[in-house]
Amino acid sequence: MRTAVATTANMEVFGNLVATEAHHRNFHNAKTSAVIGDGGNWIGPLADMHFPDSFQILDFLHLLVHLYAAAISAFPNMPSRSWPLYTALLTQAWRGKATEVLAELQRHLNRIGAPAKDTGADNPRSILARTIQYVRDNQSRMKYPDYRRHGLPVTSSLVESLIKQFNKRVKGSEKFWCRERVECVLQVRAAYLSEDDRADRHFSHRPLPRAVGRGRR
């Protein structure tokens, strides 16, 4: 069953919302649990704080995108060489061999040269260097064989889809909000997107306001 929380507040507030929702869902009594993220540097600290006993998993699809960009950067305009490199990196990552992935990426960065301070972000050297840092930062979250043995998901695609459903209501064309009002809209949207009927329960017990004119009930 899916439930959702959302806020415009900072990550500490969001972490508390997620932890509270997990408590209501009895998440901490699960035999095996996981926190899945895209590798952002704000997710790990929140998981350490609120879910210290859970696996932390790097979303495999985000990793896939980074490895593809690195392989293309290692051999620009040479698909006959970049594609085999990409499949090799992906295979090693799927096997949980993050050390081997790092070594292979580093080998190609040494071959083409490390980026200078003024090297552009789209330069192949910069892309390779960023991918190495991304894998290094998330190396402990790439134990995919262990996650599969525990029956855990390895992708956050369901959450990515859920975010788009929030955005459809809040970030559509010709939508303009002040911060206080959009926070209210997010709470209502989260209730409607949750599958525990919390929105229906709320409105079934909520007193109807007094209305006048054509809008009265």
CSV table of C-alpha atoms in Angstrom, one decimal:
chain,number,residue,atom,x,y,z
A,1,MET,CA,0.0,0.0,0.0
A,2,ARG,CA,1.4,3.4,-1.0
A,3,THR,CA,1.2,6.5,1.2
A,4,ALA,CA,2.8,9.8,0.5
A,5,VAL,CA,4.1,12.9,2.2
A,6,ALA,CA,5.2,16.2,0.8
A,7,THR,CA,6.4,19.7,1.9
A,8,THR,CA,8.1,22.8,0.6
A,9,ALA,CA,10.1,22.9,3.9
A,10,ASN,CA,13.8,21.9,4.2
A,11,MET,CA,15.1,18.4,4.2
A,12,GLU,CA,15.1,18.1,8.0
A,13,VAL,CA,11.4,18.8,8.1
A,14,PHE,CA,10.8,16.4,5.3
A,15,GLY,CA,12.9,13.7,7.0
A,16,ASN,CA,10.7,14.1,10.1
A,17,LEU,CA,7.5,13.7,8.0
A,18,VAL,CA,8.8,10.5,6.4
A,19,ALA,CA,9.9,9.1,9.8
A,20,THR,CA,6.4,9.9,11.2
A,21,GLU,CA,4.7,8.3,8.3
A,22,ALA,CA,6.9,5.2,8.6
A,23,HIS,CA,6.0,5.0,12.3
A,24,HIS,CA,2.3,5.0,11.5
A,25,ARG,CA,2.9,2.3,8.9
A,26,ASN,CA,4.7,0.2,11.5
A,27,PHE,CA,7.8,0.3,9.2
A,28,HIS,CA,10.3,-0.3,12.0
A,29,ASN,CA,8.9,-3.7,12.9
A,30,ALA,CA,9.6,-5.1,9.4
A,31,LYS,CA,12.1,-7.9,9.3
A,32,THR,CA,13.9,-6.3,6.4
A,33,SER,CA,13.6,-2.7,5.2
A,34,ALA,CA,15.3,-0.3,2.9
A,35,VAL,CA,15.7,3.4,2.0
A,36,ILE,CA,16.2,3.9,-1.7
A,37,GLY,CA,17.6,7.2,-3.1
A,38,ASP,CA,19.1,8.7,-6.2
A,39,GLY,CA,22.5,9.3,-4.6
A,40,GLY,CA,21.9,12.8,-3.5
A,41,ASN,CA,24.1,13.8,-0.6
A,42,TRP,CA,21.1,14.8,1.6
A,43,ILE,CA,19.4,11.3,1.6
A,44,GLY,CA,22.1,9.3,3.4
A,45,PRO,CA,22.2,11.5,6.5
A,46,LEU,CA,18.4,11.4,6.9
A,47,ALA,CA,18.4,7.6,6.5
A,48,ASP,CA,21.2,7.3,9.1
A,49,MET,CA,19.2,9.4,11.5
A,50,HIS,CA,15.7,8.0,11.0
A,51,PHE,CA,16.3,4.5,9.7
A,52,PRO,CA,19.6,3.2,11.0
A,53,ASP,CA,18.7,-0.4,10.8
A,54,SER,CA,17.5,-0.3,7.1
A,55,PHE,CA,19.5,-1.0,4.0
A,56,GLN,CA,20.4,2.0,2.0
A,57,ILE,CA,20.2,1.4,-1.7
A,58,LEU,CA,21.3,3.5,-4.6
A,59,ASP,CA,18.6,3.5,-7.3
A,60,PHE,CA,20.0,1.3,-10.0
A,61,LEU,CA,18.5,3.4,-12.8
A,62,HIS,CA,20.2,6.5,-11.7
A,63,LEU,CA,23.5,4.6,-11.6
A,64,LEU,CA,22.8,3.3,-15.0
A,65,VAL,CA,22.5,6.8,-16.4
A,66,HIS,CA,25.8,7.9,-14.8
A,67,LEU,CA,27.6,4.9,-16.1
A,68,TYR,CA,26.3,5.4,-19.6
A,69,ALA,CA,27.4,9.0,-19.6
A,70,ALA,CA,30.9,7.9,-18.4
A,71,ALA,CA,31.2,5.3,-21.1
A,72,ILE,CA,30.3,7.8,-23.8
A,73,SER,CA,32.7,10.3,-22.4
A,74,ALA,CA,35.5,7.7,-22.3
A,75,PHE,CA,35.1,7.1,-26.1
A,76,PRO,CA,33.3,10.1,-27.6
A,77,ASN,CA,31.8,9.3,-31.0
A,78,MET,CA,33.1,5.8,-30.8
A,79,PRO,CA,30.0,3.6,-30.1
A,80,SER,CA,31.9,0.4,-31.0
A,81,ARG,CA,34.1,1.0,-27.9
A,82,SER,CA,31.8,3.0,-25.6
A,83,TRP,CA,28.9,0.4,-25.7
A,84,PRO,CA,31.0,-2.6,-24.7
A,85,LEU,CA,32.5,-0.4,-21.9
A,86,TYR,CA,29.0,0.5,-20.7
A,87,THR,CA,27.7,-3.0,-20.7
A,88,ALA,CA,30.9,-4.2,-18.8
A,89,LEU,CA,30.4,-1.4,-16.2
A,90,LEU,CA,26.7,-2.2,-15.8
A,91,THR,CA,27.4,-5.9,-15.4
A,92,GLN,CA,30.0,-5.3,-12.7
A,93,ALA,CA,27.6,-2.9,-10.9
A,94,TRP,CA,24.7,-5.4,-11.0
A,95,ARG,CA,27.1,-7.9,-9.4
A,96,GLY,CA,27.8,-5.4,-6.6
A,97,LYS,CA,31.4,-5.0,-7.6
A,98,ALA,CA,31.7,-1.3,-7.0
A,99,THR,CA,35.5,-1.5,-6.5
A,100,GLU,CA,35.9,-2.9,-10.0
A,101,VAL,CA,33.6,-0.2,-11.5
A,102,LEU,CA,35.7,2.5,-9.8
A,103,ALA,CA,38.9,1.0,-11.0
A,104,GLU,CA,37.7,0.8,-14.6
A,105,LEU,CA,36.4,4.4,-14.6
A,106,GLN,CA,39.7,5.6,-13.1
A,107,ARG,CA,41.7,3.8,-15.7
A,108,HIS,CA,39.9,5.7,-18.5
A,109,LEU,CA,40.1,9.0,-16.7
A,110,ASN,CA,43.9,8.5,-16.4
A,111,ARG,CA,43.9,7.7,-20.1
A,112,ILE,CA,42.2,10.9,-21.2
A,113,GLY,CA,43.4,13.1,-18.4
A,114,ALA,CA,41.9,14.6,-15.3
A,115,PRO,CA,39.9,17.8,-15.8
A,116,ALA,CA,41.5,21.2,-15.0
A,117,LYS,CA,39.8,23.7,-12.7
A,118,ASP,CA,38.4,25.7,-15.7
A,119,THR,CA,37.2,22.6,-17.6
A,120,GLY,CA,33.5,22.8,-18.5
A,121,ALA,CA,30.9,20.6,-16.9
A,122,ASP,CA,30.0,19.0,-20.3
A,123,ASN,CA,33.6,18.1,-21.0
A,124,PRO,CA,34.2,14.3,-21.1
A,125,ARG,CA,36.9,14.6,-18.5
A,126,SER,CA,34.5,16.3,-16.1
A,127,ILE,CA,31.8,13.8,-16.7
A,128,LEU,CA,34.1,10.9,-16.0
A,129,ALA,CA,35.4,12.6,-12.9
A,130,ARG,CA,31.9,13.3,-11.6
A,131,THR,CA,30.9,9.7,-12.2
A,132,ILE,CA,33.8,8.4,-10.3
A,133,GLN,CA,32.9,10.7,-7.3
A,134,TYR,CA,29.3,9.6,-7.6
A,135,VAL,CA,30.2,5.9,-7.4
A,136,ARG,CA,32.7,6.5,-4.7
A,137,ASP,CA,30.2,8.4,-2.6
A,138,ASN,CA,27.5,5.6,-3.0
A,139,GLN,CA,29.8,2.6,-3.0
A,140,SER,CA,28.2,1.2,0.2
A,141,ARG,CA,24.8,1.4,-1.3
A,142,MET,CA,25.6,-0.8,-4.3
A,143,LYS,CA,25.4,-4.2,-2.8
A,144,TYR,CA,22.7,-5.3,-5.3
A,145,PRO,CA,23.1,-9.1,-4.9
A,146,ASP,CA,22.4,-8.7,-1.2
A,147,TYR,CA,19.3,-6.6,-1.8
A,148,ARG,CA,18.0,-9.1,-4.3
A,149,ARG,CA,18.6,-12.0,-1.9
A,150,HIS,CA,16.4,-10.1,0.6
A,151,GLY,CA,13.7,-9.5,-2.0
A,152,LEU,CA,14.2,-5.7,-1.8
A,153,PRO,CA,13.6,-3.3,-4.7
A,154,VAL,CA,16.6,-1.7,-6.3
A,155,THR,CA,14.9,1.2,-8.1
A,156,SER,CA,13.0,4.3,-6.9
A,157,SER,CA,10.9,4.4,-10.1
A,158,LEU,CA,7.6,4.2,-8.2
A,159,VAL,CA,8.6,7.3,-6.2
A,160,GLU,CA,9.7,9.1,-9.4
A,161,SER,CA,6.3,8.4,-10.9
A,162,LEU,CA,4.6,9.6,-7.7
A,163,ILE,CA,6.5,12.9,-7.9
A,164,LYS,CA,5.1,13.5,-11.4
A,165,GLN,CA,1.6,13.0,-10.0
A,166,PHE,CA,2.4,15.7,-7.4
A,167,ASN,CA,3.8,18.0,-10.1
A,168,LYS,CA,0.8,17.6,-12.3
A,169,ARG,CA,-1.3,19.3,-9.7
A,170,VAL,CA,1.3,21.9,-8.5
A,171,LYS,CA,3.7,22.6,-11.3
A,172,GLY,CA,1.4,22.6,-14.3
A,173,SER,CA,1.1,25.5,-16.7
A,174,GLU,CA,-0.6,28.7,-15.5
A,175,LYS,CA,-0.3,27.7,-11.9
A,176,PHE,CA,1.0,30.3,-9.5
A,177,TRP,CA,1.2,29.9,-5.7
A,178,CYS,CA,2.2,31.7,-2.6
A,179,ARG,CA,4.2,29.5,-0.3
A,180,GLU,CA,1.5,29.1,2.4
A,181,ARG,CA,-1.1,28.1,0.0
A,182,VAL,CA,1.0,25.6,-2.0
A,183,GLU,CA,1.9,23.9,1.3
A,184,CYS,CA,-1.8,23.3,1.9
A,185,VAL,CA,-2.3,22.0,-1.6
A,186,LEU,CA,0.6,19.6,-1.2
A,187,GLN,CA,-1.0,18.1,2.0
A,188,VAL,CA,-4.3,17.6,0.2
A,189,ARG,CA,-2.5,16.1,-2.8
A,190,ALA,CA,-0.5,13.7,-0.6
A,191,ALA,CA,-3.8,12.6,1.0
A,192,TYR,CA,-5.4,11.9,-2.3
A,193,LEU,CA,-2.4,10.0,-3.6
A,194,SER,CA,-2.2,7.8,-0.5
A,195,GLU,CA,-3.9,4.5,-0.8
A,196,ASP,CA,-5.2,4.3,2.8
A,197,ASP,CA,-8.4,6.4,2.2
A,198,ARG,CA,-7.1,9.2,4.4
A,199,ALA,CA,-8.6,11.9,2.2
A,200,ASP,CA,-12.1,10.3,2.2
A,201,ARG,CA,-11.9,9.8,6.0
A,202,HIS,CA,-11.0,13.4,6.5
A,203,PHE,CA,-13.7,14.8,4.4
A,204,SER,CA,-16.4,12.5,5.8
A,205,HIS,CA,-15.8,14.0,9.3
A,206,ARG,CA,-15.0,17.5,8.3
A,207,PRO,CA,-17.8,20.0,9.0
A,208,LEU,CA,-19.0,21.7,5.8
A,209,PRO,CA,-18.5,25.5,5.9
A,210,ARG,CA,-21.4,27.9,5.7
A,211,ALA,CA,-21.8,29.1,2.1
A,212,VAL,CA,-23.8,32.0,0.7
A,213,GLY,CA,-25.0,32.9,-2.7
A,214,ARG,CA,-24.9,30.6,-5.6
A,215,GLY,CA,-22.3,28.4,-4.0
A,216,ARG,CA,-24.3,27.5,-0.9
A,217,ARG,CA,-25.2,23.9,-0.2
